[in-house]
């Protein structure tokens, strides 16, 4: 039995689908009962699980031999870092009680760094805690997800300008489609792990892109003229707060992009490297259809 935490997210859904297509038994862990139909339709068992409820994690892990673990940043929490610290601890305690499991834990580019990377620092903590708690661990570090740009598409459509925290707008950065991350996660889960130890795999897309490429992809998908705009650093925090984020969450993001723009977040060359097949244009065209819907 393969257990997928965070099944309702883009990566989790792709992983569950890929495993089912390969004929494997899959248990999708969801928080919202309304999400169950998506997974029962493709033949998954579905269970309720909450990373703040350790007993629910043990129930989800019962009978499993491999698990994909995601500890997401809780966007609605006023102190998302503290909330994620708690979830990491809860997940680690549950996994420690199931030492036979092969765990594929989702992480980020830059997680090897121990300071000054904002949100990515939380994945550094996740990796450190899981390394001590999980005997048979695969860390899957992904580049920034392409679909994240859909968050600013409404602004781009309204103004013709795509605000970017990537500076300058012609600096290329690694990015990847969530679908490709999920497919690789499924592959890593299904590869037999009889040995204890830590394996680290990094994934990004087939090419690197810049913010200008993102604007052009949205222009092509929407038929509208859109140009990239480097949002001034002095406006980042106020813009993020206006978008509905809390102060602590905004600080995690500004620290992240300061590190990105300084070249401190990139692939760790010591890891195994994999490359997705989905282009930026294809990923953003799909995101555009979702926004339209």
Coordinates of C-alpha atoms in Angstrom, one line a residue:
X1 CA 0.0 0.0 0.0
X2 CA 1.3 3.4 -1.0
X3 CA 0.1 6.3 1.2
X4 CA 0.0 9.8 -0.2
X5 CA -0.2 12.7 2.3
X6 CA -1.2 16.0 0.7
X7 CA -3.1 14.0 -1.9
X8 CA -5.4 16.9 -2.8
X9 CA -2.4 19.1 -3.8
X10 CA -1.0 19.2 -7.4
X11 CA 2.0 17.0 -6.6
X12 CA 0.0 14.6 -4.4
X13 CA -2.8 14.2 -7.0
X14 CA -0.2 13.5 -9.8
X15 CA 1.6 10.9 -7.6
X16 CA -1.6 9.1 -6.7
X17 CA -2.7 9.1 -10.3
X18 CA 0.6 7.7 -11.6
X19 CA 0.7 5.0 -9.0
X20 CA -2.9 3.9 -9.7
X21 CA -2.2 3.9 -13.5
X22 CA 0.7 1.5 -12.7
X23 CA -1.7 -0.8 -10.9
X24 CA -0.6 -0.1 -7.3
X25 CA -2.9 0.1 -4.2
X26 CA -3.0 3.7 -3.1
X27 CA -4.4 5.4 0.1
X28 CA -5.0 9.1 -0.4
X29 CA -4.9 11.1 2.8
X30 CA -7.2 14.2 2.8
X31 CA -8.3 16.7 5.4
X32 CA -11.6 17.7 3.7
X33 CA -14.1 14.9 3.1
X34 CA -15.3 16.7 -0.1
X35 CA -12.0 15.8 -1.7
X36 CA -12.5 12.1 -1.4
X37 CA -14.6 11.7 -4.6
X38 CA -11.6 12.7 -6.8
X39 CA -9.6 9.8 -5.5
X40 CA -12.3 7.1 -5.1
X41 CA -13.0 7.7 -8.8
X42 CA -9.5 6.5 -9.8
X43 CA -9.6 3.6 -7.3
X44 CA -7.8 5.0 -4.3
X45 CA -8.7 4.2 -0.7
X46 CA -9.3 7.5 1.1
X47 CA -8.8 8.4 4.7
X48 CA -8.9 11.5 6.8
X49 CA -5.6 12.7 8.1
X50 CA -4.4 15.9 9.8
X51 CA -0.8 16.7 10.6
X52 CA -1.9 18.3 13.8
X53 CA -3.5 15.0 14.9
X54 CA -0.9 12.2 15.4
X55 CA -3.5 9.5 15.9
X56 CA -4.9 10.2 12.4
X57 CA -1.4 9.7 11.0
X58 CA -1.0 6.3 12.6
X59 CA -4.4 5.2 11.1
X60 CA -3.3 6.5 7.7
X61 CA 0.0 4.6 7.9
X62 CA -1.5 1.3 9.0
X63 CA -0.5 -1.4 6.6
X64 CA 1.6 0.8 4.4
X65 CA 5.0 0.0 3.0
X66 CA 5.8 3.4 1.4
X67 CA 4.6 6.9 2.0
X68 CA 4.8 10.3 0.4
X69 CA 5.0 12.9 3.1
X70 CA 4.2 16.6 2.6
X71 CA 4.4 19.2 5.4
X72 CA 2.9 22.2 3.7
X73 CA 3.2 25.8 4.8
X74 CA -0.1 26.6 6.5
X75 CA -1.0 29.8 4.7
X76 CA -3.9 30.8 6.9
X77 CA -2.0 30.5 10.2
X78 CA -0.9 33.9 11.6
X79 CA 2.5 32.2 12.4
X80 CA 3.0 29.7 9.6
X81 CA 6.6 28.9 10.6
X82 CA 5.6 27.8 14.1
X83 CA 2.6 25.8 12.7
X84 CA 4.9 24.0 10.3
X85 CA 7.4 23.3 13.1
X86 CA 4.6 21.5 14.9
X87 CA 3.5 19.5 11.9
X88 CA 7.1 18.4 11.2
X89 CA 7.4 17.2 14.8
X90 CA 4.0 15.4 14.6
X91 CA 4.9 13.7 11.3
X92 CA 8.3 12.7 12.6
X93 CA 6.9 11.1 15.7
X94 CA 4.3 9.1 13.7
X95 CA 6.9 7.9 11.1
X96 CA 9.3 6.9 13.9
X97 CA 6.7 4.4 15.0
X98 CA 6.7 2.8 11.5
X99 CA 10.4 2.2 10.9
X100 CA 9.9 -0.2 8.1
X101 CA 8.4 2.5 5.8
X102 CA 10.2 3.9 2.8
X103 CA 9.4 7.6 3.1
X104 CA 9.6 10.1 0.1
X105 CA 9.5 13.5 1.7
X106 CA 8.9 16.6 -0.5
X107 CA 11.4 19.3 0.0
X108 CA 12.8 22.4 -1.8
X109 CA 15.9 23.6 -3.7
X110 CA 18.1 25.3 -1.2
X111 CA 17.1 23.1 1.8
X112 CA 20.8 22.3 2.4
X113 CA 21.3 25.8 3.6
X114 CA 20.9 26.5 7.3
X115 CA 20.1 30.2 7.4
X116 CA 18.7 33.2 5.5
X117 CA 16.4 31.4 3.0
X118 CA 12.9 32.2 4.3
X119 CA 10.4 29.5 3.6
X120 CA 13.1 27.1 2.5
X121 CA 14.5 27.2 6.0
X122 CA 11.5 25.2 7.1
X123 CA 12.4 22.5 4.7
X124 CA 15.9 22.5 6.0
X125 CA 14.4 21.7 9.4
X126 CA 12.1 19.0 7.9
X127 CA 15.1 17.3 6.3
X128 CA 17.1 17.4 9.5
X129 CA 14.3 16.1 11.7
X130 CA 13.3 13.3 9.2
X131 CA 16.9 12.2 8.8
X132 CA 16.9 11.4 12.5
X133 CA 13.4 9.8 12.5
X134 CA 13.2 7.8 9.3
X135 CA 15.6 5.0 8.6
X136 CA 14.7 4.7 4.9
X137 CA 14.4 8.2 3.5
X138 CA 14.3 9.7 0.1
X139 CA 14.3 13.5 0.0
X140 CA 12.8 15.0 -3.2
X141 CA 13.8 18.6 -3.6
X142 CA 12.0 20.5 -6.3
X143 CA 12.6 23.8 -7.9
X144 CA 9.9 26.6 -7.7
X145 CA 6.6 25.3 -9.1
X146 CA 5.5 26.9 -12.4
X147 CA 1.8 27.0 -11.4
X148 CA 2.6 29.4 -8.6
X149 CA 2.6 32.2 -11.2
X150 CA -1.2 31.8 -11.6
X151 CA -1.6 33.7 -8.3
X152 CA -0.6 36.9 -10.0
X153 CA -2.3 36.3 -13.3
X154 CA -5.5 38.3 -12.3
X155 CA -3.2 41.4 -11.7
X156 CA -1.4 40.8 -15.0
X157 CA -4.7 40.6 -16.9
X158 CA -6.0 43.8 -15.2
X159 CA -2.9 45.9 -15.7
X160 CA -0.9 44.3 -18.5
X161 CA 2.0 44.0 -16.1
X162 CA 3.2 40.7 -14.4
X163 CA 4.7 41.7 -11.0
X164 CA 7.8 39.7 -10.3
X165 CA 9.9 39.2 -7.2
X166 CA 12.6 37.6 -9.4
X167 CA 15.1 40.4 -10.1
X168 CA 16.2 41.2 -12.7
X169 CA 13.4 40.0 -14.9
X170 CA 15.9 38.5 -17.4
X171 CA 17.6 36.4 -14.8
X172 CA 16.9 32.7 -15.5
X173 CA 15.9 30.5 -12.5
X174 CA 15.0 26.8 -12.1
X175 CA 11.3 25.9 -12.1
X176 CA 9.3 22.8 -12.6
X177 CA 5.7 21.7 -13.2
X178 CA 4.0 20.1 -10.2
X179 CA 2.8 17.3 -12.4
X180 CA 6.4 16.3 -13.1
X181 CA 7.3 16.3 -9.4
X182 CA 4.4 14.0 -8.7
X183 CA 5.3 11.6 -11.4
X184 CA 8.9 11.4 -10.2
X185 CA 7.6 11.0 -6.6
X186 CA 5.6 8.0 -7.7
X187 CA 8.6 6.5 -9.4
X188 CA 10.8 7.0 -6.3
X189 CA 8.1 5.4 -4.1
X190 CA 7.8 2.4 -6.3
X191 CA 11.6 1.8 -6.5
X192 CA 12.4 -0.9 -3.9
X193 CA 14.4 0.4 -0.9
X194 CA 15.8 -2.5 1.1
X195 CA 18.7 -0.5 2.5
X196 CA 18.6 2.2 5.2
X197 CA 20.0 5.6 4.6
X198 CA 19.2 8.9 2.9
X199 CA 18.8 9.5 -0.8
X200 CA 18.4 13.0 -2.1
X201 CA 17.0 13.7 -5.6
X202 CA 16.5 17.1 -7.2
X203 CA 14.1 17.9 -10.0
X204 CA 13.6 21.0 -12.2
X205 CA 12.0 21.5 -15.6
X206 CA 13.5 20.8 -19.1
X207 CA 14.7 24.4 -19.3
X208 CA 15.3 27.4 -17.1
X209 CA 13.2 30.5 -17.6
X210 CA 13.0 34.2 -16.6
X211 CA 10.1 36.4 -15.7
X212 CA 10.0 37.7 -19.2
X213 CA 9.4 34.1 -20.4
X214 CA 6.5 33.8 -17.9
X215 CA 4.9 37.0 -19.2
X216 CA 5.2 35.8 -22.8
X217 CA 3.7 32.5 -21.9
X218 CA 0.7 34.2 -20.3
X219 CA 0.4 36.5 -23.3
X220 CA 0.3 33.5 -25.6
X221 CA -2.2 31.6 -23.4
X222 CA -4.6 34.6 -22.9
X223 CA -4.2 36.6 -26.1
X224 CA -3.4 39.7 -24.0
X225 CA -0.3 41.8 -24.0
X226 CA 1.5 41.2 -20.7
X227 CA 5.0 42.4 -19.8
X228 CA 7.1 41.4 -16.8
X229 CA 7.6 44.1 -14.1
X230 CA 10.3 43.9 -11.4
X231 CA 8.3 44.9 -8.4
X232 CA 10.5 47.3 -6.4
X233 CA 12.0 45.7 -3.3
X234 CA 10.5 48.5 -1.2
X235 CA 7.0 47.5 -2.2
X236 CA 7.2 43.7 -1.6
X237 CA 5.9 43.6 1.9
X238 CA 3.1 46.0 1.4
X239 CA 2.0 44.2 -1.8
X240 CA 2.0 40.8 0.0
X241 CA 0.0 42.2 2.9
X242 CA -2.5 43.6 0.5
X243 CA -2.9 40.2 -1.1
X244 CA -4.1 38.9 2.2
X245 CA -0.9 37.4 3.7
X246 CA 0.0 37.9 7.3
X247 CA 3.1 39.7 8.4
X248 CA 5.0 36.5 9.3
X249 CA 4.2 34.8 6.0
X250 CA 5.2 37.9 4.0
X251 CA 8.6 37.9 5.8
X252 CA 9.2 34.3 4.9
X253 CA 8.5 35.2 1.2
X254 CA 10.7 38.3 1.1
X255 CA 13.6 36.4 2.7
X256 CA 13.1 33.6 0.2
X257 CA 13.3 35.9 -2.8
X258 CA 16.2 37.9 -1.4
X259 CA 18.1 34.6 -1.2
X260 CA 16.9 33.7 -4.7
X261 CA 18.0 36.9 -6.2
X262 CA 21.4 36.7 -4.5
X263 CA 21.9 33.3 -6.1
X264 CA 21.9 31.4 -2.8
X265 CA 19.0 29.1 -3.8
X266 CA 19.8 26.6 -6.6
X267 CA 20.2 22.9 -7.2
X268 CA 22.7 21.2 -4.9
X269 CA 25.2 19.6 -7.3
X270 CA 25.8 16.7 -4.8
X271 CA 22.3 15.4 -5.3
X272 CA 20.9 13.1 -8.0
X273 CA 19.4 15.3 -10.7
X274 CA 16.2 14.7 -12.7
X275 CA 14.4 16.8 -15.2
X276 CA 10.7 17.1 -15.9
X277 CA 9.3 17.2 -19.4
X278 CA 6.5 19.9 -19.1
X279 CA 7.4 23.2 -20.6
X280 CA 6.6 26.5 -19.0
X281 CA 4.2 27.4 -21.8
X282 CA 2.3 24.2 -21.4
X283 CA 2.1 24.5 -17.6
X284 CA 1.0 28.1 -17.6
X285 CA -1.6 27.4 -20.3
X286 CA -3.1 24.8 -18.0
X287 CA -3.0 27.3 -15.1
X288 CA -4.8 29.8 -17.3
X289 CA -7.6 27.4 -18.0
X290 CA -8.0 26.8 -14.3
X291 CA -8.2 30.5 -13.5
X292 CA -10.7 31.0 -16.3
X293 CA -12.8 28.1 -15.0

